[in-house]
mmCIF file of C-alpha atoms (C1' of nucleotides) in Angstrom:
data_model
loop_
_atom_site.group_PDB
_atom_site.id
_atom_site.type_symbol
_atom_site.label_atom_id
_atom_site.label_comp_id
_atom_site.label_asym_id
_atom_site.label_seq_id
_atom_site.Cartn_x
_atom_site.Cartn_y
_atom_site.Cartn_z
ATOM 1 C CA MET C 15 24.588 -0.303 33.016
ATOM 2 C CA THR C 16 22.709 -3.595 32.893
ATOM 3 C CA LYS C 17 21.427 -4.843 29.599
ATOM 4 C CA SER C 18 17.778 -4.607 30.582
ATOM 5 C CA ASP C 19 17.715 -1.157 32.060
ATOM 6 C CA SER C 20 15.122 1.392 31.148
ATOM 7 C CA ARG C 21 17.244 2.831 28.385
ATOM 8 C CA GLN C 22 17.310 -0.457 26.524
ATOM 9 C CA VAL C 23 13.566 -0.703 26.837
ATOM 10 C CA ALA C 24 13.256 2.863 25.590
ATOM 11 C CA TRP C 25 15.404 1.957 22.610
ATOM 12 C CA ARG C 26 13.193 -0.949 21.632
ATOM 13 C CA LEU C 27 10.098 1.172 21.939
ATOM 14 C CA PHE C 28 11.799 3.924 19.967
ATOM 15 C CA LEU C 29 12.322 1.552 17.058
ATOM 16 C CA THR C 30 8.791 0.233 17.134
ATOM 17 C CA VAL C 31 7.202 3.644 17.358
ATOM 18 C CA HIS C 32 9.303 4.786 14.445
ATOM 19 C CA ALA C 33 8.369 1.826 12.289
ATOM 20 C CA LEU C 34 4.650 2.151 12.945
ATOM 21 C CA ALA C 35 4.573 5.931 12.698
ATOM 22 C CA TYR C 36 6.517 5.874 9.454
ATOM 23 C CA ARG C 37 4.074 3.451 7.868
ATOM 24 C CA LYS C 38 1.029 5.349 8.979
ATOM 25 C CA ILE C 39 2.347 8.642 7.722
ATOM 26 C CA ASP C 40 3.466 7.204 4.416
ATOM 27 C CA ASP C 41 0.144 5.469 3.867
ATOM 28 C CA GLY C 42 -1.762 8.586 4.848
ATOM 29 C CA LEU C 43 0.230 10.837 2.547
ATOM 30 C CA VAL C 44 -0.084 8.513 -0.424
ATOM 31 C CA ALA C 45 -3.808 8.096 0.150
ATOM 32 C CA GLN C 46 -4.662 11.728 0.761
ATOM 33 C CA SER C 47 -1.997 13.636 -1.134
ATOM 34 C CA CYS C 48 -0.537 11.328 -3.809
ATOM 35 C CA VAL C 49 2.958 11.986 -2.461
ATOM 36 C CA SER C 50 5.048 9.463 -0.569
ATOM 37 C CA PHE C 51 6.734 10.336 2.705
ATOM 38 C CA ASP C 52 10.108 10.299 0.986
ATOM 39 C CA ASP C 53 8.923 12.477 -1.873
ATOM 40 C CA TYR C 54 7.359 14.889 0.583
ATOM 41 C CA ASP C 55 10.700 15.102 2.307
ATOM 42 C CA VAL C 56 12.389 16.101 -0.924
ATOM 43 C CA LEU C 57 9.789 18.684 -1.872
ATOM 44 C CA LEU C 58 9.820 20.286 1.560
ATOM 45 C CA THR C 59 13.596 20.353 1.793
ATOM 46 C CA VAL C 60 13.906 22.045 -1.576
ATOM 47 C CA HIS C 61 11.207 24.540 -0.767
ATOM 48 C CA GLU C 62 12.682 25.401 2.620
ATOM 49 C CA ALA C 63 16.124 25.966 1.148
ATOM 50 C CA ASP C 64 17.717 29.316 0.492
ATOM 51 C CA GLY C 65 16.123 30.680 -2.654
ATOM 52 C CA GLN C 66 13.902 27.573 -2.797
ATOM 53 C CA THR C 67 16.684 25.833 -4.671
ATOM 54 C CA LEU C 68 19.288 23.180 -3.933
ATOM 55 C CA ARG C 69 21.877 21.312 -5.893
ATOM 56 C CA MET C 70 21.537 17.557 -6.174
ATOM 57 C CA SER C 71 24.282 16.708 -3.738
ATOM 58 C CA GLU C 72 23.041 19.108 -1.080
ATOM 59 C CA LEU C 73 19.592 17.649 -1.402
ATOM 60 C CA ALA C 74 20.917 14.116 -1.125
ATOM 61 C CA GLU C 75 22.828 14.956 1.995
ATOM 62 C CA ALA C 76 19.935 16.793 3.584
ATOM 63 C CA VAL C 77 17.541 13.867 3.280
ATOM 64 C CA LEU C 78 20.206 11.238 3.944
ATOM 65 C CA LEU C 79 19.951 9.530 0.597
ATOM 66 C CA SER C 80 22.796 8.476 -1.692
ATOM 67 C CA ASN C 81 23.581 10.699 -4.647
ATOM 68 C CA SER C 82 22.484 8.045 -7.087
ATOM 69 C CA GLY C 83 19.267 7.466 -5.212
ATOM 70 C CA MET C 84 18.553 11.165 -5.236
ATOM 71 C CA SER C 85 19.368 11.408 -8.911
ATOM 72 C CA ARG C 86 16.646 8.924 -9.700
ATOM 73 C CA ARG C 87 14.204 10.284 -7.156
ATOM 74 C CA VAL C 88 14.469 13.744 -8.650
ATOM 75 C CA ALA C 89 14.117 12.260 -12.123
ATOM 76 C CA ARG C 90 10.794 10.745 -11.087
ATOM 77 C CA LEU C 91 9.590 13.997 -9.561
ATOM 78 C CA VAL C 92 10.609 15.917 -12.675
ATOM 79 C CA GLU C 93 8.752 13.317 -14.715
ATOM 80 C CA ARG C 94 5.688 14.015 -12.593
ATOM 81 C CA GLN C 95 6.176 17.745 -13.153
ATOM 82 C CA LEU C 96 6.578 18.514 -9.474
ATOM 83 C CA LEU C 97 10.179 19.641 -9.818
ATOM 84 C CA HIS C 98 12.356 21.503 -12.308
ATOM 85 C CA ARG C 99 16.013 20.633 -12.753
ATOM 86 C CA GLU C 100 18.100 23.392 -14.290
ATOM 87 C CA GLN C 101 21.762 23.363 -15.148
ATOM 88 C CA CYS C 102 23.826 25.973 -13.371
ATOM 89 C CA PRO C 103 25.224 28.593 -15.766
ATOM 90 C CA GLN C 104 28.346 29.257 -13.666
ATOM 91 C CA ASP C 105 29.244 25.582 -13.369
ATOM 92 C CA GLY C 106 27.929 23.186 -15.938
ATOM 93 C CA ARG C 107 28.396 20.227 -13.633
ATOM 94 C CA VAL C 108 25.853 21.267 -11.067
ATOM 95 C CA PHE C 109 22.126 21.005 -11.424
ATOM 96 C CA LYS C 110 19.796 23.010 -9.272
ATOM 97 C CA VAL C 111 16.385 21.773 -8.350
ATOM 98 C CA ARG C 112 13.305 23.883 -7.748
ATOM 99 C CA LEU C 113 9.607 23.253 -7.199
ATOM 100 C CA SER C 114 7.257 23.825 -10.120
ATOM 101 C CA ASP C 115 3.941 25.564 -9.525
ATOM 102 C CA THR C 116 2.322 22.160 -9.432
ATOM 103 C CA GLY C 117 4.968 21.125 -6.975
ATOM 104 C CA VAL C 118 4.160 24.011 -4.662
ATOM 105 C CA THR C 119 0.493 23.099 -4.777
ATOM 106 C CA ALA C 120 1.261 19.462 -4.100
ATOM 107 C CA LEU C 121 3.529 20.420 -1.229
ATOM 108 C CA ASN C 122 0.841 22.573 0.356
ATOM 109 C CA THR C 123 -1.694 19.787 0.155
ATOM 110 C CA ALA C 124 0.747 17.264 1.560
ATOM 111 C CA TRP C 125 1.789 19.766 4.187
ATOM 112 C CA ASN C 126 -1.705 19.846 5.630
ATOM 113 C CA THR C 127 -2.049 16.100 5.571
ATOM 114 C CA TYR C 128 1.356 15.666 7.126
ATOM 115 C CA GLY C 129 0.630 18.049 9.958
ATOM 116 C CA ARG C 130 -2.500 16.134 10.795
ATOM 117 C CA LEU C 131 -0.710 12.790 10.614
ATOM 118 C CA ILE C 132 2.148 13.879 12.860
ATOM 119 C CA GLY C 133 -0.428 14.807 15.427
ATOM 120 C CA ASP C 134 -2.177 11.472 15.067
ATOM 121 C CA VAL C 135 0.883 9.303 15.427
ATOM 122 C CA PHE C 136 3.089 11.380 17.671
ATOM 123 C CA ALA C 137 2.586 14.963 18.726
ATOM 124 C CA ASP C 138 -0.938 14.706 20.112
ATOM 125 C CA HIS C 139 0.223 12.085 22.584
ATOM 126 C CA LEU C 140 2.768 14.447 24.147
ATOM 127 C CA SER C 141 2.376 17.450 26.394
ATOM 128 C CA GLU C 142 4.223 20.623 25.488
ATOM 129 C CA THR C 143 6.611 19.933 28.339
ATOM 130 C CA GLU C 144 7.287 16.413 27.171
ATOM 131 C CA GLY C 145 7.881 17.701 23.677
ATOM 132 C CA THR C 146 10.480 20.099 24.954
ATOM 133 C CA MET C 147 12.121 17.383 26.969
ATOM 134 C CA LEU C 148 12.186 14.926 24.093
ATOM 135 C CA GLY C 149 13.595 17.572 21.805
ATOM 136 C CA GLY C 150 16.344 18.260 24.297
ATOM 137 C CA ILE C 151 17.270 14.625 24.580
ATOM 138 C CA PHE C 152 17.252 13.998 20.847
ATOM 139 C CA GLN C 153 19.242 17.117 20.210
ATOM 140 C CA ARG C 154 21.833 15.953 22.713
ATOM 141 C CA ILE C 155 22.085 12.586 20.983
ATOM 142 C CA LEU C 156 22.331 14.244 17.607
ATOM 143 C CA ASP C 157 25.149 16.437 18.837
ATOM 144 C CA GLN C 158 27.033 13.264 19.621
ATOM 145 C CA ILE C 159 26.280 11.064 16.639
ATOM 146 C CA GLY C 160 25.454 13.502 13.828
ATOM 147 C CA THR C 161 27.820 15.363 11.564
ATOM 148 C CA GLU C 162 28.141 19.100 11.586
ATOM 149 C CA LYS C 163 25.916 19.269 8.528
ATOM 150 C CA HIS C 164 23.045 17.402 10.098
ATOM 151 C CA ARG C 165 23.093 19.612 13.119
ATOM 152 C CA ASN C 166 23.131 22.751 11.042
ATOM 153 C CA LEU C 167 20.498 21.641 8.648
ATOM 154 C CA LEU C 168 18.200 20.853 11.485
ATOM 155 C CA SER C 169 18.575 23.948 13.565
ATOM 156 C CA ALA C 170 18.339 26.128 10.481
ATOM 157 C CA GLY C 171 15.206 24.456 9.262
ATOM 158 C CA VAL C 172 12.789 24.975 12.137
ATOM 159 C CA THR C 173 9.926 26.908 10.628
ATOM 160 C CA ASP C 174 6.177 26.928 10.646
ATOM 161 C CA ALA C 175 6.083 24.016 8.263
ATOM 162 C CA PRO C 176 5.768 20.353 9.156
ATOM 163 C CA GLN C 177 9.238 19.043 9.394
ATOM 164 C CA ARG C 178 11.722 17.247 7.305
ATOM 165 C CA VAL C 179 11.873 13.508 7.254
ATOM 166 C CA GLN C 180 15.152 11.720 6.749
ATOM 167 C CA SER C 181 14.229 8.175 5.956
ATOM 168 C CA MET W 12 -1.251 23.597 18.812
ATOM 169 C CA THR W 13 0.842 25.722 16.515
ATOM 170 C CA LYS W 14 2.780 24.061 13.749
ATOM 171 C CA SER W 15 6.160 24.925 15.169
ATOM 172 C CA ASP W 16 5.661 23.892 18.753
ATOM 173 C CA SER W 17 8.122 21.784 20.635
ATOM 174 C CA ARG W 18 6.391 18.566 19.687
ATOM 175 C CA GLN W 19 6.940 19.204 15.999
ATOM 176 C CA VAL W 20 10.574 19.916 16.654
ATOM 177 C CA ALA W 21 10.804 16.732 18.695
ATOM 178 C CA TRP W 22 9.295 14.824 15.801
ATOM 179 C CA ARG W 23 11.864 16.082 13.352
ATOM 180 C CA LEU W 24 14.678 15.230 15.709
ATOM 181 C CA PHE W 25 13.119 11.834 16.331
ATOM 182 C CA LEU W 26 13.314 11.047 12.626
ATOM 183 C CA THR W 27 16.865 12.254 12.278
ATOM 184 C CA VAL W 28 18.109 10.393 15.316
ATOM 185 C CA HIS W 29 16.473 7.237 14.035
ATOM 186 C CA ALA W 30 18.010 7.532 10.599
ATOM 187 C CA LEU W 31 21.518 8.141 11.904
ATOM 188 C CA ALA W 32 21.310 5.563 14.666
ATOM 189 C CA TYR W 33 19.986 2.943 12.286
ATOM 190 C CA ARG W 34 22.858 3.455 9.890
ATOM 191 C CA LYS W 35 25.486 3.364 12.555
ATOM 192 C CA ILE W 36 24.141 0.207 14.085
ATOM 193 C CA ASP W 37 23.733 -1.520 10.752
ATOM 194 C CA ASP W 38 27.236 -0.560 9.658
ATOM 195 C CA GLY W 39 28.675 -1.642 12.983
ATOM 196 C CA LEU W 40 26.931 -5.009 12.955
ATOM 197 C CA VAL W 41 27.945 -5.786 9.392
ATOM 198 C CA ALA W 42 31.541 -4.779 10.067
ATOM 199 C CA GLN W 43 31.974 -6.534 13.388
ATOM 200 C CA SER W 44 29.523 -9.427 13.223
ATOM 201 C CA CYS W 45 28.736 -10.135 9.560
ATOM 202 C CA VAL W 46 25.031 -9.814 10.288
ATOM 203 C CA SER W 47 22.846 -6.929 9.144
ATOM 204 C CA PHE W 48 20.570 -5.104 11.544
ATOM 205 C CA ASP W 49 17.559 -6.668 9.863
ATOM 206 C CA ASP W 50 19.043 -10.160 10.010
ATOM 207 C CA TYR W 51 19.944 -9.667 13.634
ATOM 208 C CA ASP W 52 16.353 -8.750 14.287
ATOM 209 C CA VAL W 53 15.170 -12.010 12.768
ATOM 210 C CA LEU W 54 17.670 -14.158 14.638
ATOM 211 C CA LEU W 55 16.914 -12.548 17.965
ATOM 212 C CA THR W 56 13.164 -12.714 17.496
ATOM 213 C CA VAL W 57 13.283 -16.398 16.681
ATOM 214 C CA HIS W 58 15.601 -17.127 19.572
ATOM 215 C CA GLU W 59 13.490 -15.188 22.064
ATOM 216 C CA ALA W 60 10.318 -16.959 21.014
ATOM 217 C CA ASP W 61 8.587 -19.716 22.903
ATOM 218 C CA GLY W 62 10.588 -22.880 22.305
ATOM 219 C CA GLN W 63 13.047 -20.834 20.211
ATOM 220 C CA THR W 64 10.771 -21.419 17.228
ATOM 221 C CA LEU W 65 8.314 -19.380 15.178
ATOM 222 C CA ARG W 66 6.254 -19.929 12.087
ATOM 223 C CA MET W 67 6.953 -17.749 9.082
ATOM 224 C CA SER W 68 3.913 -15.540 9.458
ATOM 225 C CA GLU W 69 4.491 -14.920 13.152
ATOM 226 C CA LEU W 70 8.045 -13.960 12.417
ATOM 227 C CA ALA W 71 6.992 -11.632 9.631
ATOM 228 C CA GLU W 72 4.498 -9.901 11.873
ATOM 229 C CA ALA W 73 6.922 -9.612 14.772
ATOM 230 C CA VAL W 74 9.556 -7.783 12.743
ATOM 231 C CA LEU W 75 7.048 -5.829 10.662
ATOM 232 C CA LEU W 76 8.029 -7.320 7.324
ATOM 233 C CA SER W 77 5.718 -8.625 4.620
ATOM 234 C CA ASN W 78 5.254 -12.381 4.365
ATOM 235 C CA SER W 79 6.977 -12.493 1.018
ATOM 236 C CA GLY W 80 9.851 -10.417 2.275
ATOM 237 C CA MET W 81 10.243 -12.730 5.242
ATOM 238 C CA SER W 82 10.063 -15.776 3.016
ATOM 239 C CA ARG W 83 13.076 -14.572 1.093
ATOM 240 C CA ARG W 84 14.939 -13.287 4.132
ATOM 241 C CA VAL W 85 14.637 -16.645 5.834
ATOM 242 C CA ALA W 86 15.690 -18.357 2.619
ATOM 243 C CA ARG W 87 18.890 -16.349 2.657
ATOM 244 C CA LEU W 88 19.555 -17.115 6.317
ATOM 245 C CA VAL W 89 18.939 -20.808 5.705
ATOM 246 C CA GLU W 90 21.317 -20.580 2.783
ATOM 247 C CA ARG W 91 23.904 -19.125 5.152
ATOM 248 C CA GLN W 92 23.231 -21.959 7.592
ATOM 249 C CA LEU W 93 22.140 -19.653 10.380
ATOM 250 C CA LEU W 94 18.548 -20.927 10.407
ATOM 251 C CA HIS W 95 16.684 -24.202 9.942
ATOM 252 C CA ARG W 96 13.245 -24.276 8.362
ATOM 253 C CA GLU W 97 11.253 -27.388 9.173
ATOM 254 C CA GLN W 98 7.788 -28.350 7.997
ATOM 255 C CA CYS W 99 5.224 -28.783 10.760
ATOM 256 C CA PRO W 100 4.014 -32.401 11.084
ATOM 257 C CA GLN W 101 0.548 -31.439 12.343
ATOM 258 C CA ASP W 102 -0.103 -28.953 9.532
ATOM 259 C CA GLY W 103 1.812 -29.325 6.301
ATOM 260 C CA ARG W 104 1.224 -25.703 5.383
ATOM 261 C CA VAL W 105 3.229 -24.192 8.190
ATOM 262 C CA PHE W 106 6.984 -24.005 8.413
ATOM 263 C CA LYS W 107 8.755 -23.437 11.683
ATOM 264 C CA VAL W 108 12.036 -21.654 11.878
ATOM 265 C CA ARG W 109 14.795 -22.265 14.421
ATOM 266 C CA LEU W 110 18.388 -21.143 14.908
ATOM 267 C CA SER W 111 21.142 -23.545 13.936
ATOM 268 C CA ASP W 112 24.158 -23.925 16.217
ATOM 269 C CA THR W 113 26.023 -21.568 13.926
ATOM 270 C CA GLY W 114 23.066 -19.231 14.191
ATOM 271 C CA VAL W 115 23.246 -19.205 17.976
ATOM 272 C CA THR W 116 26.931 -18.421 17.839
ATOM 273 C CA ALA W 117 26.351 -15.651 15.328
ATOM 274 C CA LEU W 118 23.566 -14.240 17.443
ATOM 275 C CA ASN W 119 25.752 -14.155 20.524
ATOM 276 C CA THR W 120 28.496 -12.342 18.700
ATOM 277 C CA ALA W 121 26.071 -9.868 17.197
ATOM 278 C CA TRP W 122 24.378 -9.514 20.570
ATOM 279 C CA ASN W 123 27.569 -8.167 22.111
ATOM 280 C CA THR W 124 28.214 -5.813 19.248
ATOM 281 C CA TYR W 125 24.640 -4.618 19.278
ATOM 282 C CA GLY W 126 24.662 -3.895 22.983
ATOM 283 C CA ARG W 127 27.745 -1.764 22.568
ATOM 284 C CA LEU W 128 26.295 0.054 19.589
ATOM 285 C CA ILE W 129 23.007 0.867 21.296
ATOM 286 C CA GLY W 130 25.013 2.461 24.047
ATOM 287 C CA ASP W 131 27.060 4.457 21.562
ATOM 288 C CA VAL W 132 24.180 5.855 19.573
ATOM 289 C CA PHE W 133 21.459 6.073 22.170
ATOM 290 C CA ALA W 134 21.460 4.674 25.659
ATOM 291 C CA ASP W 135 24.695 6.187 26.929
ATOM 292 C CA HIS W 136 23.356 9.661 26.223
ATOM 293 C CA LEU W 137 20.389 9.165 28.565
ATOM 294 C CA SER W 138 20.118 9.052 32.317
ATOM 295 C CA GLU W 139 18.185 6.195 33.894
ATOM 296 C CA THR W 140 15.403 8.629 34.689
ATOM 297 C CA GLU W 141 15.254 9.885 31.143
ATOM 298 C CA GLY W 142 15.172 6.316 29.893
ATOM 299 C CA THR W 143 12.188 5.587 32.076
ATOM 300 C CA MET W 144 10.456 8.709 30.910
ATOM 301 C CA LEU W 145 11.112 8.028 27.244
ATOM 302 C CA GLY W 146 9.906 4.486 27.647
ATOM 303 C CA GLY W 147 6.712 5.741 29.238
ATOM 304 C CA ILE W 148 6.047 8.186 26.451
ATOM 305 C CA PHE W 149 6.777 5.710 23.672
ATOM 306 C CA GLN W 150 4.673 3.072 25.337
ATOM 307 C CA ARG W 151 1.793 5.516 25.528
ATOM 308 C CA ILE W 152 2.123 6.289 21.823
ATOM 309 C CA LEU W 153 2.340 2.626 20.994
ATOM 310 C CA ASP W 154 -0.825 1.940 22.948
ATOM 311 C CA GLN W 155 -2.552 4.407 20.647
ATOM 312 C CA ILE W 156 -1.098 3.572 17.262
ATOM 313 C CA GLY W 157 -0.002 -0.067 17.554
ATOM 314 C CA THR W 158 -2.087 -3.175 17.170
ATOM 315 C CA GLU W 159 -2.732 -5.560 20.023
ATOM 316 C CA LYS W 160 -0.025 -7.823 18.662
ATOM 317 C CA HIS W 161 2.691 -5.204 18.707
ATOM 318 C CA ARG W 162 1.931 -4.259 22.253
ATOM 319 C CA ASN W 163 1.991 -7.859 23.411
ATOM 320 C CA LEU W 164 5.091 -8.795 21.525
ATOM 321 C CA LEU W 165 6.921 -5.925 23.064
ATOM 322 C CA SER W 166 5.933 -6.262 26.653
ATOM 323 C CA ALA W 167 6.530 -9.993 26.510
ATOM 324 C CA GLY W 168 9.943 -9.584 24.975
ATOM 325 C CA VAL W 169 11.783 -7.500 27.525
ATOM 326 C CA THR W 170 14.718 -9.628 28.572
ATOM 327 C CA ASP W 171 18.375 -9.300 29.282
ATOM 328 C CA ALA W 172 19.149 -9.315 25.600
ATOM 329 C CA PRO W 173 19.633 -6.298 23.375
ATOM 330 C CA GLN W 174 16.314 -5.592 21.885
ATOM 331 C CA ARG W 175 14.376 -6.280 18.782
ATOM 332 C CA VAL W 176 14.561 -3.990 15.817
ATOM 333 C CA GLN W 177 11.555 -3.486 13.603
ATOM 334 C CA SER W 178 12.845 -1.683 10.588
ATOM 335 C "C1'" DA I 21 47.262 25.867 -24.703
ATOM 336 C "C1'" DC I 22 47.474 20.807 -22.956
ATOM 337 C "C1'" DC I 23 46.803 17.062 -20.156
ATOM 338 C "C1'" DA I 24 46.057 15.105 -15.524
ATOM 339 C "C1'" DT I 25 43.164 15.622 -11.558
ATOM 340 C "C1'" DT I 26 39.199 16.700 -9.135
ATOM 341 C "C1'" DT I 27 34.281 17.455 -8.730
ATOM 342 C "C1'" DA I 28 29.040 16.875 -9.788
ATOM 343 C "C1'" DT I 29 25.957 13.971 -11.481
ATOM 344 C "C1'" DT I 30 24.123 9.942 -13.860
ATOM 345 C "C1'" DT I 31 24.080 4.993 -15.296
ATOM 346 C "C1'" DG I 32 24.888 -0.330 -14.855
ATOM 347 C "C1'" DC I 33 24.192 -3.872 -11.862
ATOM 348 C "C1'" DG I 34 22.740 -6.648 -8.239
ATOM 349 C "C1'" DC I 35 19.962 -6.863 -4.063
ATOM 350 C "C1'" DT I 36 15.763 -6.339 -1.183
ATOM 351 C "C1'" DT I 37 11.086 -5.154 -0.879
ATOM 352 C "C1'" DG I 38 5.723 -5.340 -1.373
ATOM 353 C "C1'" DC I 39 1.723 -6.600 -4.037
ATOM 354 C "C1'" DA I 40 -0.780 -9.820 -6.418
ATOM 355 C "C1'" DA I 41 -1.008 -14.272 -8.320
ATOM 356 C "C1'" DC I 42 0.046 -19.000 -7.570
ATOM 357 C "C1'" DT I 43 0.657 -23.679 -5.130
ATOM 358 C "C1'" DA I 44 -0.153 -26.728 -1.483
ATOM 359 C "C1'" DT I 45 -2.650 -28.135 2.425
ATOM 360 C "C1'" DT I 46 -6.420 -28.085 5.664
ATOM 361 C "C1'" DT I 47 -11.273 -27.221 7.015
ATOM 362 C "C1'" DA I 48 -16.177 -26.751 6.181
ATOM 363 C "C1'" DT I 49 -20.311 -27.950 3.633
ATOM 364 C "C1'" DA I 50 -23.454 -30.578 1.035
ATOM 365 C "C1'" DT Y 1 -16.816 -38.224 0.614
ATOM 366 C "C1'" DA Y 2 -16.400 -35.024 -2.902
ATOM 367 C "C1'" DT Y 3 -15.789 -30.245 -3.515
ATOM 368 C "C1'" DA Y 4 -15.707 -25.392 -2.236
ATOM 369 C "C1'" DA Y 5 -13.568 -22.066 0.749
ATOM 370 C "C1'" DA Y 6 -9.987 -20.715 3.689
ATOM 371 C "C1'" DT Y 7 -5.170 -20.574 5.147
ATOM 372 C "C1'" DA Y 8 0.268 -20.740 4.948
ATOM 373 C "C1'" DG Y 9 3.772 -19.951 2.329
ATOM 374 C "C1'" DT Y 10 6.352 -19.034 -2.062
ATOM 375 C "C1'" DT Y 11 7.102 -16.731 -6.742
ATOM 376 C "C1'" DG Y 12 6.727 -13.290 -10.776
ATOM 377 C "C1'" DC Y 13 7.097 -8.774 -11.285
ATOM 378 C "C1'" DA Y 14 8.186 -4.013 -11.020
ATOM 379 C "C1'" DA Y 15 10.053 -0.567 -8.039
ATOM 380 C "C1'" DG Y 16 13.696 1.708 -5.111
ATOM 381 C "C1'" DC Y 17 18.257 1.601 -3.176
ATOM 382 C "C1'" DG Y 18 23.586 1.799 -2.807
ATOM 383 C "C1'" DC Y 19 28.054 0.843 -4.739
ATOM 384 C "C1'" DA Y 20 31.183 1.334 -8.249
ATOM 385 C "C1'" DA Y 21 32.066 2.716 -12.932
ATOM 386 C "C1'" DA Y 22 31.093 6.045 -16.439
ATOM 387 C "C1'" DT Y 23 30.360 10.737 -18.129
ATOM 388 C "C1'" DA Y 24 30.850 15.623 -18.251
ATOM 389 C "C1'" DA Y 25 32.710 19.866 -16.773
ATOM 390 C "C1'" DA Y 26 36.035 22.686 -14.189
ATOM 391 C "C1'" DT Y 27 40.724 23.434 -12.246
ATOM 392 C "C1'" DG Y 28 45.780 23.269 -11.761
ATOM 393 C "C1'" DG Y 29 50.486 22.542 -13.145
ATOM 394 C "C1'" DT Y 30 53.644 22.819 -16.947
#
DNA sequence: ACCATTTATTTGCGCTTGCAACTATTTATA
DNA sequence: TATAAATAGTTGCAAGCGCAAATAAATGGT
């Protein structure tokens, strides 16, 4: 494999597309839904979870954030009344997180915006066939470089909702 | 387009692959070359530029960082003796940045590491044909969502070197 | 029952970032 | 040529992050 083959070019473009798409989506969400991309990710992940609840560490792992980072992120969202954090009765060490009613409303609003933005920056520029192909390739890569958890979280989470972020 | 079509799935996988690949490359570079992914990006961009020199604002734009962020990043690299920052004689407002000899050495080391890492997390999992196809798709997206500058910077920059980052 | 160990989460600290304000230098205008 | 406006870059500030240490709660061995 030479250093300048098509795969290297694809890699560079991959990075650039990600950087630009991320910015546009984040800006769009903040402007139209008052929720950042990262916060949206948290809200959606919690809401998609079994029983619409997750413990802190599960949430951190799912969105690929450190535990301490998630601790503070959740604190901010609780502050903004979008999330509840309740201590687990069976095990006083664990805290479970759940969307508040306001949080559900905010998520729905952001959900719409997000769906539109994904189309704008990504999905609308692909055919169905290309989408399938891309998905196959990315899944293959993920099988190689991801942990068991990432793979499971992803395949479990495919729903009708716009999808989870991960930084 | 339904919300759960293949393009949405591809988008989610795109984000996850990026997040994991970014981490692995950054970790690998720091461990094996003492240069972060972001610093590598700066060094390579400067070195690839016309005359191996760029002004601060050009550099900031090329790697998609704010001017203030770049100001401090360059300050750190100058501190580490990897970069020189010299005031332009024709226009006292502009500062031009160039790699030091140490910087060139560091870049070469990191360049090798980076090439290996790209293979590990991305390129080796693609066929040549798939690489070409991915590149085509990403380029098409970039033509829609990128500015003129991003498009030019990219197409100009395809060389034998491992490629530029962009957050 | 008691104390050491392990586990879940939060805090202290230092680092990096972006925005807005600031400084320095050049260009345009009268 | 004096002065206003524009431009390039750097700082003050507040925010978010990760690591490592601290806290709090559960578990295991005796």
